[in-house]
C-alpha cells in the first residue's frame, strides 16, 4: 500500500540512487512461496513470467509513479481512484486492498506452517505433518493472533521483527535455491523437465493449463508500494524508469531461476503447492550432502513469512483507519489504543482470518483450501488494480493540467498503451482466476467456482453497502484527510464573491 511521505527539506545529497530504488522494489515484490505453482510448467513458465511482467509489472510501476507524484496527499489508491471516479469507487478500491491482505494471511501462514513441519529429522513424517489440516489450522491461527497482539504494541515493536525477516527468509534462501538448483543441473544430473526449446512454448490448446498461471500476476503485486519515492530520485523522468526496468529484470530473474531450480530437481508429479519448495530444498541438500541444512532453511523460510505477516497485519489496517476517520466508516471502526493502532479494525481482520482458515478443515485437502484462498486474493487485488489503471487514464482528461513530477511518456496515447495493457492483463487474470485448475484436486468444480463467486461478490458488495448508509457524523474531528481536488474546486466555486472596494479618488 502506498503511503505519502513528505520530502520537503531534504537536501540534494540525500537523493536516492537508481540502484537503491531498484533493490527496494525487488525486496517489496519477491516472495518464494508461490514458485512451486509455476514449476509445474517447466520451461514454459518463462513465458508466463515475462508476459506478466510486460502487461502487469511494468504498467503497475510506472502508472503508480505518475499517480503518486501527481497526488501525493494522504490516501494512496483511495486518493487516486477518488480523484477520478469519486469516493464510492475509491472506498471500494481501499476495501479491496484491506480485504485482499486479510484473505492473503491464511495462505501465507500455510506456507509458514508447512515450513515448520519440515524441521523434524524424518522427512516422510514431516511431509505427513505438513498435510495435516488440524496442524496447519492451529499454526495459522496461533501465529496470526500472536502477530495481531504484536501489532497492538505499535510500529516500533513489529518493525524490529520485520527488519531482518526479508533478508533471512527471502534473499538468502533464494540465493541458495538458485545456486543448488543450477549446480544440480550443471553437474550432469538428469533434470526432471525437458529442456527442449519446443517445451518453452506454452500448450495453448489445453486452456486449463493457463488457469493456475493466472496467479503469477499476484507475484508481481506490490511494486506500487515504492512509487512515492519517485520524488526522491534525481531526474525522475529519466532515472525512475531505469530503476523500474532494473527492478523488473531482477524480479523476473529471481522468479524464473528459482522456479526452474525447483523444476530441475522435483518431479512434476511430486510438486505440491504447499510442500514443493521445502521438498526441493530437501532434495537439493540430500544431493549436496547437506541434509543438516533442511531444518535450518525451513525455519528461515518460516521467519521470512512470519516477519512479513507481522508487518502487514498493521499496514493496510492503518490505511483503512485513515479512510474511516475521513467519514467512511462508523466511529466504532476508528477506535485506537494508546499506541495509535486501529484496535477494532485489527480485531475484525483477525476474526475474518479465523473464519477463512477454518476452510482448511472443511475442504477436501489443504491444497484445495490453499488454492481457493490464493485465487480469491488474486481476484480482490485485481479489482483494485483495474480501478487504479482506469483512474490513471481518466485523470489524464479530467485533470490534464495537474503537475506530475513523473509523467508516463507519449502523452495520452502513452498512458492508454501502458495503463491499457495493465487493465487488459488484469482483466485476463481476473477471468482466469474463476476457472478450476486441473493440477490439483479441489473437489467439485462447481463448488470451487461457487465458493469463489460467492466470496468475491460478498467482499465487493460490502463497501457499496457501507457507503450507502454512511453518515456525516462518522467523520472524525482528528481526520487530516485533505479534500479531493474536485471537492476543493466545488467549494471555491460555491464561495460568494468578495465585495469590491471602491477605489479612492
Tab-separated table of C-alpha atoms in Angstrom:
chain	number	residue	atom	x	y	z
A	1	UNK	CA	0.000	0.000	0.000
A	2	UNK	CA	1.367	3.365	-0.981
A	3	UNK	CA	1.737	5.994	1.692
A	4	UNK	CA	2.550	9.623	1.260
A	5	UNK	CA	5.943	10.707	2.505
A	6	UNK	CA	6.894	14.345	2.529
A	7	UNK	CA	10.260	15.103	1.047
A	8	UNK	CA	10.297	18.745	1.992
A	9	UNK	CA	13.552	19.938	3.454
A	10	UNK	CA	15.636	17.047	2.156
A	11	UNK	CA	18.979	18.091	0.809
A	12	UNK	CA	20.068	17.074	-2.690
A	13	UNK	CA	22.868	14.987	-1.147
A	14	UNK	CA	20.259	12.625	0.281
A	15	UNK	CA	18.695	11.854	-3.085
A	16	UNK	CA	18.072	8.141	-3.656
A	17	UNK	CA	20.207	6.342	-6.228
A	18	UNK	CA	18.835	4.274	-9.077
A	19	UNK	CA	20.309	1.106	-7.553
A	20	UNK	CA	18.789	1.751	-4.133
A	21	UNK	CA	15.307	2.248	-5.552
A	22	UNK	CA	15.658	-0.856	-7.736
A	23	UNK	CA	16.637	-3.002	-4.734
A	24	UNK	CA	13.777	-1.591	-2.647
A	25	UNK	CA	11.296	-2.633	-5.314
A	26	UNK	CA	12.765	-6.120	-5.631
A	27	UNK	CA	12.531	-6.704	-1.871
A	28	UNK	CA	8.943	-5.376	-1.825
A	29	UNK	CA	7.784	-7.798	-4.521
A	30	UNK	CA	9.782	-11.032	-4.323
A	31	UNK	CA	8.368	-13.984	-2.385
A	32	UNK	CA	9.360	-17.618	-2.805
A	33	UNK	CA	6.241	-19.389	-1.600
A	34	UNK	CA	4.460	-19.340	-4.987
A	35	UNK	CA	7.298	-20.798	-7.062
A	36	UNK	CA	6.125	-24.444	-6.928
A	37	UNK	CA	2.836	-23.467	-8.636
A	38	UNK	CA	4.775	-22.254	-11.665
A	39	UNK	CA	7.418	-25.009	-11.553
A	40	UNK	CA	4.792	-27.375	-12.964
A	41	UNK	CA	5.076	-25.555	-16.289
A	42	UNK	CA	8.794	-26.238	-16.704
A	43	UNK	CA	10.474	-24.075	-19.338
A	44	UNK	CA	7.128	-22.612	-20.413
A	45	UNK	CA	6.984	-20.833	-17.034
A	46	UNK	CA	9.471	-18.350	-18.528
A	47	UNK	CA	6.763	-17.211	-20.970
A	48	UNK	CA	4.267	-16.597	-18.176
A	49	UNK	CA	6.752	-14.635	-16.079
A	50	UNK	CA	7.829	-12.409	-18.981
A	51	UNK	CA	4.261	-11.924	-20.215
A	52	UNK	CA	3.019	-10.938	-16.754
A	53	UNK	CA	5.962	-8.566	-16.333
A	54	UNK	CA	5.236	-6.777	-19.597
A	55	UNK	CA	1.474	-6.433	-19.176
A	56	UNK	CA	1.337	-6.038	-15.401
A	57	UNK	CA	4.593	-5.418	-13.515
A	58	UNK	CA	5.889	-2.541	-15.642
A	59	UNK	CA	2.456	-0.863	-16.063
A	60	UNK	CA	1.789	-1.035	-12.308
A	61	UNK	CA	5.157	0.506	-11.517
A	62	UNK	CA	5.008	3.418	-13.957
A	63	UNK	CA	1.295	4.188	-13.569
A	64	UNK	CA	1.646	4.237	-9.778
A	65	UNK	CA	4.639	6.576	-10.129
A	66	UNK	CA	2.592	9.145	-12.035
A	67	UNK	CA	-0.329	8.869	-9.631
A	68	UNK	CA	1.829	9.029	-6.506
A	69	UNK	CA	3.689	12.145	-7.647
A	70	UNK	CA	0.661	13.880	-9.110
A	71	UNK	CA	-1.463	13.339	-5.994
A	72	UNK	CA	0.963	12.990	-3.065
A	73	UNK	CA	-1.667	13.744	-0.396
A	74	UNK	CA	-2.577	11.020	2.111
A	75	UNK	CA	-4.700	8.159	0.828
A	76	UNK	CA	-2.730	6.161	-1.746
A	77	UNK	CA	-5.055	4.186	-4.023
A	78	UNK	CA	-8.081	5.675	-2.218
A	79	UNK	CA	-6.865	9.140	-3.232
A	80	UNK	CA	-6.126	8.160	-6.831
A	81	UNK	CA	-9.412	6.401	-7.550
A	82	UNK	CA	-11.378	9.058	-5.660
A	83	UNK	CA	-9.857	11.848	-7.761
A	84	UNK	CA	-11.011	10.048	-10.915
A	85	UNK	CA	-14.314	8.402	-10.005
A	86	UNK	CA	-15.418	9.793	-6.660
A	87	UNK	CA	-15.426	8.442	-3.099
A	88	UNK	CA	-17.724	5.441	-3.665
A	89	UNK	CA	-15.353	3.586	-6.005
A	90	UNK	CA	-12.384	4.923	-4.016
A	91	UNK	CA	-13.788	3.190	-0.939
A	92	UNK	CA	-14.244	0.001	-2.972
A	93	UNK	CA	-10.568	0.121	-4.026
A	94	UNK	CA	-9.355	0.688	-0.462
A	95	UNK	CA	-11.639	-2.004	0.903
A	96	UNK	CA	-10.365	-4.463	-1.739
A	97	UNK	CA	-6.785	-3.762	-0.682
A	98	UNK	CA	-7.511	-4.316	3.009
A	99	UNK	CA	-9.644	-7.399	2.318
A	100	UNK	CA	-7.121	-8.871	-0.107
A	101	UNK	CA	-4.397	-8.662	2.516
A	102	UNK	CA	-6.750	-10.201	5.081
A	103	UNK	CA	-7.508	-13.130	2.753
A	104	UNK	CA	-3.809	-13.457	1.960
A	105	UNK	CA	-2.834	-14.127	5.571
A	106	UNK	CA	-4.097	-17.744	5.765
A	107	UNK	CA	-2.271	-18.690	2.543
A	108	UNK	CA	0.968	-17.037	3.638
A	109	UNK	CA	0.779	-18.645	7.057
A	110	UNK	CA	0.022	-22.017	5.487
A	111	UNK	CA	3.448	-21.796	3.898
A	112	UNK	CA	4.916	-20.956	7.313
A	113	UNK	CA	3.116	-23.925	8.877
A	114	UNK	CA	4.449	-26.263	6.198
A	115	UNK	CA	7.946	-24.858	6.727
A	116	UNK	CA	7.743	-25.505	10.458
A	117	UNK	CA	6.584	-29.060	9.785
A	118	UNK	CA	9.864	-29.761	7.993
A	119	UNK	CA	12.157	-29.069	10.949
A	120	UNK	CA	11.980	-32.685	12.099
A	121	UNK	CA	14.578	-35.376	11.334
A	122	UNK	CA	12.212	-37.687	9.389
A	123	UNK	CA	11.232	-36.191	6.005
A	124	UNK	CA	8.425	-38.701	5.430
A	125	UNK	CA	6.901	-37.855	8.809
A	126	UNK	CA	7.421	-34.146	8.128
A	127	UNK	CA	5.513	-34.402	4.844
A	128	UNK	CA	2.630	-36.145	6.572
A	129	UNK	CA	2.542	-33.481	9.295
A	130	UNK	CA	2.589	-30.648	6.734
A	131	UNK	CA	-0.505	-32.128	5.082
A	132	UNK	CA	-2.357	-32.468	8.383
A	133	UNK	CA	-5.259	-29.980	8.311
A	134	UNK	CA	-5.513	-29.635	12.083
A	135	UNK	CA	-1.794	-28.874	12.385
A	136	UNK	CA	-1.954	-26.249	9.636
A	137	UNK	CA	-5.056	-24.645	11.144
A	138	UNK	CA	-3.501	-24.474	14.606
A	139	UNK	CA	-0.303	-22.847	13.293
A	140	UNK	CA	-2.190	-20.348	11.113
A	141	UNK	CA	-4.462	-19.198	13.944
A	142	UNK	CA	-1.787	-19.246	16.633
A	143	UNK	CA	0.748	-17.226	14.671
A	144	UNK	CA	-1.791	-14.775	13.264
A	145	UNK	CA	-3.281	-13.897	16.650
A	146	UNK	CA	0.238	-13.550	18.027
A	147	UNK	CA	1.047	-11.169	15.156
A	148	UNK	CA	-2.103	-9.187	15.949
A	149	UNK	CA	-1.042	-8.898	19.588
A	150	UNK	CA	2.383	-7.662	18.457
A	151	UNK	CA	0.713	-5.121	16.161
A	152	UNK	CA	-1.226	-3.737	19.119
A	153	UNK	CA	2.151	-2.784	20.620
A	154	UNK	CA	2.809	-0.267	17.853
A	155	UNK	CA	5.191	0.337	14.981
A	156	UNK	CA	8.430	0.218	16.981
A	157	UNK	CA	7.732	-3.315	18.196
A	158	UNK	CA	6.832	-5.040	14.953
A	159	UNK	CA	9.363	-3.027	12.888
A	160	UNK	CA	12.152	-4.835	14.722
A	161	UNK	CA	10.629	-8.179	13.765
A	162	UNK	CA	10.458	-7.212	10.092
A	163	UNK	CA	13.926	-5.684	9.775
A	164	UNK	CA	15.824	-8.897	9.155
A	165	UNK	CA	12.933	-11.109	8.092
A	166	UNK	CA	13.254	-10.287	4.392
A	167	UNK	CA	16.972	-10.995	4.327
A	168	UNK	CA	16.845	-14.176	6.417
A	169	UNK	CA	13.618	-15.556	4.965
A	170	UNK	CA	13.728	-14.470	1.303
A	171	UNK	CA	17.036	-13.191	-0.085
A	172	UNK	CA	19.364	-15.814	1.399
A	173	UNK	CA	17.024	-18.781	0.711
A	174	UNK	CA	16.544	-17.552	-2.892
A	175	UNK	CA	20.280	-17.474	-3.489
A	176	UNK	CA	20.706	-20.957	-2.008
A	177	UNK	CA	17.804	-22.318	-4.085
A	178	UNK	CA	19.138	-20.962	-7.376
A	179	UNK	CA	22.776	-21.922	-6.755
A	180	UNK	CA	21.970	-25.508	-5.743
A	181	UNK	CA	19.326	-25.994	-8.452
A	182	UNK	CA	21.653	-24.993	-11.252
A	183	UNK	CA	24.611	-26.800	-9.664
A	184	UNK	CA	22.422	-29.918	-9.788
A	185	UNK	CA	21.828	-29.348	-13.499
A	186	UNK	CA	25.410	-28.462	-14.463
A	187	UNK	CA	26.857	-31.403	-12.514
A	188	UNK	CA	25.360	-33.740	-15.090
A	189	UNK	CA	22.257	-34.827	-13.166
A	190	UNK	CA	19.168	-35.558	-15.234
A	191	UNK	CA	16.670	-32.684	-14.892
A	192	UNK	CA	13.057	-33.560	-14.096
A	193	UNK	CA	11.806	-31.422	-17.005
A	194	UNK	CA	12.515	-31.411	-20.712
A	195	UNK	CA	14.989	-28.742	-21.784
A	196	UNK	CA	13.890	-28.893	-25.403
A	197	UNK	CA	13.234	-25.485	-26.987
A	198	UNK	CA	9.785	-26.701	-28.015
A	199	UNK	CA	8.716	-27.011	-24.363
A	200	UNK	CA	9.343	-23.298	-23.811
A	201	UNK	CA	6.157	-22.513	-25.743
A	202	UNK	CA	3.007	-22.986	-23.618
A	203	UNK	CA	0.398	-25.506	-24.729
A	204	UNK	CA	-2.408	-23.085	-25.535
A	205	UNK	CA	-4.578	-25.945	-26.828
A	206	UNK	CA	-5.109	-27.024	-23.204
A	207	UNK	CA	-6.848	-23.955	-21.825
A	208	UNK	CA	-6.943	-25.233	-18.246
A	209	UNK	CA	-3.122	-25.188	-18.100
A	210	UNK	CA	-3.228	-21.385	-18.156
A	211	UNK	CA	-5.534	-21.115	-15.167
A	212	UNK	CA	-3.011	-21.802	-12.418
A	213	UNK	CA	-0.564	-19.439	-14.122
A	214	UNK	CA	-3.027	-16.560	-13.668
A	215	UNK	CA	-1.882	-16.367	-10.063
A	216	UNK	CA	1.526	-15.223	-11.335
A	217	UNK	CA	0.118	-11.703	-11.625
A	218	UNK	CA	-0.056	-11.506	-7.841
A	219	UNK	CA	3.629	-12.454	-7.707
A	220	UNK	CA	4.338	-9.008	-9.116
A	221	UNK	CA	1.831	-7.126	-6.966
A	222	UNK	CA	3.281	-4.541	-4.627
A	223	UNK	CA	5.607	-2.642	-6.957
A	224	UNK	CA	3.312	0.367	-6.451
A	225	UNK	CA	4.318	0.475	-2.773
A	226	UNK	CA	7.535	2.361	-3.501
A	227	UNK	CA	6.149	4.655	-6.209
A	228	UNK	CA	6.090	7.566	-3.775
A	229	UNK	CA	9.901	7.546	-3.724
A	230	UNK	CA	9.966	8.764	-7.315
A	231	UNK	CA	10.261	12.290	-5.878
A	232	UNK	CA	13.432	11.315	-4.009
A	233	UNK	CA	15.449	10.421	-7.106
A	234	UNK	CA	17.330	12.848	-9.368
A	235	UNK	CA	15.828	13.474	-12.814
A	236	UNK	CA	12.820	11.152	-12.234
A	237	UNK	CA	11.646	11.341	-15.847
A	238	UNK	CA	14.820	9.533	-16.910
A	239	UNK	CA	16.059	7.694	-13.821
A	240	UNK	CA	12.826	6.278	-12.396
A	241	UNK	CA	12.060	4.175	-15.491
A	242	UNK	CA	15.656	2.892	-15.404
A	243	UNK	CA	15.239	1.850	-11.747
A	244	UNK	CA	11.949	0.163	-12.582
A	245	UNK	CA	13.479	-1.720	-15.513
A	246	UNK	CA	16.358	-2.907	-13.302
A	247	UNK	CA	13.902	-3.972	-10.559
A	248	UNK	CA	11.660	-5.712	-13.072
A	249	UNK	CA	14.581	-7.599	-14.625
A	250	UNK	CA	15.923	-8.575	-11.189
A	251	UNK	CA	12.495	-9.710	-10.005
A	252	UNK	CA	11.852	-11.737	-13.162
A	253	UNK	CA	15.292	-13.374	-12.939
A	254	UNK	CA	14.753	-14.438	-9.325
A	255	UNK	CA	11.346	-15.871	-10.138
A	256	UNK	CA	12.442	-17.592	-13.363
A	257	UNK	CA	15.681	-19.053	-11.995
A	258	UNK	CA	14.071	-20.065	-8.692
A	259	UNK	CA	11.174	-21.756	-10.486
A	260	UNK	CA	13.482	-23.607	-12.862
A	261	UNK	CA	15.675	-24.708	-9.931
A	262	UNK	CA	12.655	-26.431	-8.397
A	263	UNK	CA	11.601	-27.900	-11.745
A	264	UNK	CA	15.097	-29.365	-12.308
A	265	UNK	CA	15.057	-31.284	-9.032
A	266	UNK	CA	11.432	-32.133	-8.141
A	267	UNK	CA	9.405	-34.385	-10.499
A	268	UNK	CA	6.301	-32.658	-11.829
A	269	UNK	CA	4.067	-35.367	-10.378
A	270	UNK	CA	5.523	-34.718	-6.917
A	271	UNK	CA	5.196	-30.938	-6.899
A	272	UNK	CA	2.927	-29.705	-4.132
A	273	UNK	CA	1.660	-26.135	-3.914
A	274	UNK	CA	2.276	-26.082	-0.179
A	275	UNK	CA	5.207	-28.520	0.188
A	276	UNK	CA	7.040	-28.147	-3.146
A	277	UNK	CA	9.589	-25.567	-2.063
A	278	UNK	CA	10.605	-27.485	1.070
A	279	UNK	CA	10.786	-30.759	-0.875
A	280	UNK	CA	13.058	-29.089	-3.433
A	281	UNK	CA	15.383	-27.821	-0.714
A	282	UNK	CA	15.493	-31.214	0.968
A	283	UNK	CA	16.259	-32.979	-2.331
A	284	UNK	CA	18.997	-30.455	-3.134
A	285	UNK	CA	20.540	-30.701	0.338
A	286	UNK	CA	20.498	-34.515	0.162
A	287	UNK	CA	22.218	-34.422	-3.239
A	288	UNK	CA	24.839	-31.965	-1.959
A	289	UNK	CA	25.399	-33.874	1.284
A	290	UNK	CA	23.991	-31.003	3.330
A	291	UNK	CA	20.981	-32.705	4.905
A	292	UNK	CA	21.534	-30.828	8.153
A	293	UNK	CA	20.568	-27.594	6.361
A	294	UNK	CA	16.982	-28.800	5.804
A	295	UNK	CA	15.622	-27.774	9.213
A	296	UNK	CA	17.655	-24.550	9.091
A	297	UNK	CA	16.158	-23.402	5.782
A	298	UNK	CA	12.683	-24.452	6.958
A	299	UNK	CA	12.982	-22.175	9.989
A	300	UNK	CA	14.432	-19.371	7.840
A	301	UNK	CA	11.501	-19.527	5.417
A	302	UNK	CA	9.034	-19.506	8.299
A	303	UNK	CA	10.788	-16.477	9.795
A	304	UNK	CA	10.514	-14.643	6.485
A	305	UNK	CA	6.798	-15.310	6.175
A	306	UNK	CA	6.046	-14.504	9.799
A	307	UNK	CA	8.011	-11.246	9.651
A	308	UNK	CA	6.044	-10.221	6.578
A	309	UNK	CA	2.734	-11.098	8.201
A	310	UNK	CA	3.559	-9.117	11.331
A	311	UNK	CA	4.296	-6.085	9.170
A	312	UNK	CA	1.187	-6.409	7.003
A	313	UNK	CA	-1.145	-7.010	9.916
A	314	UNK	CA	-0.842	-3.317	10.783
A	315	UNK	CA	-0.104	-1.673	7.408
A	316	UNK	CA	-3.384	-1.852	5.456
A	317	UNK	CA	-5.355	-1.524	8.693
A	318	UNK	CA	-3.663	1.817	9.285
A	319	UNK	CA	-4.669	2.905	5.783
A	320	UNK	CA	-8.262	1.836	6.370
A	321	UNK	CA	-8.219	3.730	9.676
A	322	UNK	CA	-7.308	6.934	7.823
A	323	UNK	CA	-10.214	6.393	5.434
A	324	UNK	CA	-12.524	5.568	8.341
A	325	UNK	CA	-11.659	8.808	10.129
A	326	UNK	CA	-12.389	10.686	6.900
A	327	UNK	CA	-16.012	9.639	7.407
A	328	UNK	CA	-16.355	6.359	5.523
A	329	UNK	CA	-16.726	4.003	8.481
A	330	UNK	CA	-18.619	4.389	11.787
A	331	UNK	CA	-16.877	5.678	14.899
A	332	UNK	CA	-16.608	2.132	16.256
A	333	UNK	CA	-14.099	1.281	13.495
A	334	UNK	CA	-11.985	4.327	14.348
A	335	UNK	CA	-11.083	3.159	17.855
A	336	UNK	CA	-7.345	3.220	18.564
A	337	UNK	CA	-5.243	2.261	21.554
A	338	UNK	CA	-2.531	4.268	23.293
A	339	UNK	CA	-0.063	3.198	20.603
A	340	UNK	CA	-2.257	4.644	17.851
A	341	UNK	CA	-3.134	1.219	16.433
A	342	UNK	CA	-6.595	0.530	14.941
A	343	UNK	CA	-7.709	-1.980	17.567
A	344	UNK	CA	-11.231	-2.678	16.289
A	345	UNK	CA	-10.142	-2.948	12.650
A	346	UNK	CA	-7.380	-5.337	13.698
A	347	UNK	CA	-9.842	-7.475	15.676
A	348	UNK	CA	-12.297	-7.650	12.770
A	349	UNK	CA	-9.437	-8.559	10.458
A	350	UNK	CA	-8.322	-11.315	12.825
A	351	UNK	CA	-11.873	-12.664	13.013
A	352	UNK	CA	-12.127	-12.857	9.216
A	353	UNK	CA	-8.768	-14.625	9.047
A	354	UNK	CA	-10.027	-17.124	11.602
A	355	UNK	CA	-13.176	-17.876	9.573
A	356	UNK	CA	-11.235	-18.265	6.337
A	357	UNK	CA	-8.663	-20.509	7.991
A	358	UNK	CA	-11.428	-22.901	9.007
A	359	UNK	CA	-11.806	-23.653	5.280
A	360	UNK	CA	-8.701	-25.777	5.681
A	361	UNK	CA	-10.779	-28.193	7.753
A	362	UNK	CA	-13.946	-28.085	5.605
A	363	UNK	CA	-12.431	-28.502	2.144
A	364	UNK	CA	-11.149	-31.892	0.905
A	365	UNK	CA	-7.465	-31.057	1.201
A	366	UNK	CA	-5.088	-28.395	2.429
A	367	UNK	CA	-4.039	-27.731	-1.159
A	368	UNK	CA	-7.651	-27.150	-2.243
A	369	UNK	CA	-8.200	-24.587	0.502
A	370	UNK	CA	-4.826	-23.029	-0.259
A	371	UNK	CA	-5.713	-22.696	-3.955
A	372	UNK	CA	-9.170	-21.222	-3.326
A	373	UNK	CA	-7.883	-18.609	-0.881
A	374	UNK	CA	-4.955	-17.795	-3.178
A	375	UNK	CA	-7.311	-17.250	-6.119
A	376	UNK	CA	-9.681	-15.154	-4.011
A	377	UNK	CA	-6.702	-12.999	-3.050
A	378	UNK	CA	-5.864	-12.543	-6.746
A	379	UNK	CA	-9.470	-11.634	-7.607
A	380	UNK	CA	-9.794	-8.960	-4.927
A	381	UNK	CA	-6.376	-7.449	-5.574
A	382	UNK	CA	-7.026	-7.321	-9.325
A	383	UNK	CA	-10.266	-5.401	-8.757
A	384	UNK	CA	-8.190	-2.721	-7.055
A	385	UNK	CA	-5.696	-2.702	-9.915
A	386	UNK	CA	-8.486	-2.433	-12.523
A	387	UNK	CA	-9.747	0.670	-10.737
A	388	UNK	CA	-6.214	2.089	-10.468
A	389	UNK	CA	-5.451	1.695	-14.183
A	390	UNK	CA	-8.829	3.146	-15.177
A	391	UNK	CA	-8.300	6.083	-12.805
A	392	UNK	CA	-4.899	6.874	-14.332
A	393	UNK	CA	-6.425	7.121	-17.814
A	394	UNK	CA	-9.390	9.217	-16.693
A	395	UNK	CA	-7.226	11.673	-14.754
A	396	UNK	CA	-5.272	12.488	-17.909
A	397	UNK	CA	-8.529	14.021	-19.205
A	398	UNK	CA	-10.280	15.247	-16.038
A	399	UNK	CA	-7.180	16.918	-14.566
A	400	UNK	CA	-4.859	17.462	-17.556
A	401	UNK	CA	-3.059	20.448	-16.036
A	402	UNK	CA	-2.231	18.750	-12.730
A	403	UNK	CA	1.509	18.901	-12.064
A	404	UNK	CA	3.037	15.442	-12.349
A	405	UNK	CA	6.760	15.266	-11.397
A	406	UNK	CA	6.838	11.929	-13.191
A	407	UNK	CA	4.683	11.592	-16.310
A	408	UNK	CA	4.412	8.482	-18.481
A	409	UNK	CA	5.915	9.485	-21.833
A	410	UNK	CA	3.980	9.572	-25.068
A	411	UNK	CA	1.180	11.872	-23.992
A	412	UNK	CA	-2.308	10.459	-23.559
A	413	UNK	CA	-1.541	7.757	-26.126
A	414	UNK	CA	1.334	6.550	-23.955
A	415	UNK	CA	-0.970	6.350	-20.956
A	416	UNK	CA	-3.583	4.458	-22.951
A	417	UNK	CA	-0.984	1.938	-24.134
A	418	UNK	CA	0.623	1.339	-20.751
A	419	UNK	CA	-2.418	1.561	-18.463
A	420	UNK	CA	-4.499	-0.189	-21.121
A	421	UNK	CA	-2.080	-3.118	-21.174
A	422	UNK	CA	-2.209	-3.280	-17.374
A	423	UNK	CA	-6.012	-3.113	-17.379
A	424	UNK	CA	-6.412	-5.835	-20.020
A	425	UNK	CA	-3.773	-8.027	-18.367
A	426	UNK	CA	-5.507	-7.659	-15.003
A	427	UNK	CA	-8.870	-8.398	-16.589
A	428	UNK	CA	-7.456	-11.521	-18.255
A	429	UNK	CA	-6.050	-12.798	-14.970
A	430	UNK	CA	-9.316	-11.897	-13.222
A	431	UNK	CA	-11.346	-14.082	-15.596
A	432	UNK	CA	-8.886	-16.995	-15.421
A	433	UNK	CA	-8.989	-16.914	-11.627
A	434	UNK	CA	-12.531	-18.312	-11.632
A	435	UNK	CA	-11.642	-21.418	-13.668
A	436	UNK	CA	-10.791	-24.554	-11.628
A	437	UNK	CA	-7.217	-25.808	-12.184
A	438	UNK	CA	-6.577	-29.354	-13.365
A	439	UNK	CA	-3.309	-29.620	-11.441
A	440	UNK	CA	-4.848	-30.155	-8.010
A	441	UNK	CA	-7.987	-31.699	-6.573
A	442	UNK	CA	-10.474	-29.057	-5.465
A	443	UNK	CA	-13.473	-31.360	-5.102
A	444	UNK	CA	-16.419	-30.464	-7.294
A	445	UNK	CA	-15.522	-27.800	-9.907
A	446	UNK	CA	-18.981	-26.307	-9.386
A	447	UNK	CA	-18.290	-25.991	-5.669
A	448	UNK	CA	-14.895	-24.408	-6.342
A	449	UNK	CA	-16.330	-21.788	-8.687
A	450	UNK	CA	-19.349	-21.260	-6.448
A	451	UNK	CA	-17.212	-20.556	-3.385
A	452	UNK	CA	-15.083	-18.066	-5.332
A	453	UNK	CA	-18.073	-16.271	-6.840
A	454	UNK	CA	-19.975	-16.045	-3.546
A	455	UNK	CA	-16.964	-14.868	-1.525
A	456	UNK	CA	-15.850	-12.353	-4.154
A	457	UNK	CA	-19.393	-10.991	-4.525
A	458	UNK	CA	-19.723	-10.680	-0.751
A	459	UNK	CA	-16.489	-8.731	-0.311
A	460	UNK	CA	-17.238	-6.445	-3.271
A	461	UNK	CA	-20.765	-5.758	-2.017
A	462	UNK	CA	-19.592	-4.793	1.478
A	463	UNK	CA	-18.082	-1.374	0.602
A	464	UNK	CA	-21.114	-0.430	-1.526
A	465	UNK	CA	-23.456	-1.220	1.359
A	466	UNK	CA	-21.299	0.645	3.873
A	467	UNK	CA	-21.042	3.676	1.599
A	468	UNK	CA	-24.813	3.717	1.027
A	469	UNK	CA	-25.522	4.038	4.756
A	470	UNK	CA	-22.618	6.308	5.746
A	471	UNK	CA	-23.388	9.438	7.752
A	472	UNK	CA	-21.726	12.828	8.059
A	473	UNK	CA	-21.329	12.199	11.782
A	474	UNK	CA	-18.850	9.425	11.037
A	475	UNK	CA	-16.098	11.913	10.160
A	476	UNK	CA	-13.604	12.224	12.985
A	477	UNK	CA	-12.513	15.617	14.238
A	478	UNK	CA	-8.973	14.171	14.216
A	479	UNK	CA	-9.047	13.401	10.479
A	480	UNK	CA	-6.277	15.022	8.425
A	481	UNK	CA	-7.507	13.660	5.095
A	482	UNK	CA	-7.372	16.513	2.552
A	483	UNK	CA	-10.419	17.058	0.290
A	484	UNK	CA	-10.227	15.736	-3.262
A	485	UNK	CA	-9.232	18.243	-5.934
A	486	UNK	CA	-12.738	18.326	-7.396
A	487	UNK	CA	-14.131	18.950	-3.918
A	488	UNK	CA	-11.785	21.900	-3.435
A	489	UNK	CA	-12.857	23.297	-6.818
A	490	UNK	CA	-16.531	22.944	-5.947
A	491	UNK	CA	-16.010	24.596	-2.554
A	492	UNK	CA	-14.158	27.501	-4.138
A	493	UNK	CA	-16.919	27.982	-6.730
A	494	UNK	CA	-19.594	27.946	-4.016
A	495	UNK	CA	-17.987	30.766	-2.028
A	496	UNK	CA	-19.643	34.160	-2.617
A	497	UNK	CA	-17.519	36.672	-4.414
A	498	UNK	CA	-15.830	39.220	-2.160
A	499	UNK	CA	-17.458	42.692	-2.392
A	500	UNK	CA	-15.465	45.106	-4.471
A	501	UNK	CA	-13.837	48.021	-2.687
A	502	UNK	CA	-14.335	51.399	-4.357
A	503	UNK	CA	-11.042	52.906	-5.392
A	504	UNK	CA	-10.048	56.125	-3.687
A	505	UNK	CA	-10.252	59.125	-5.961
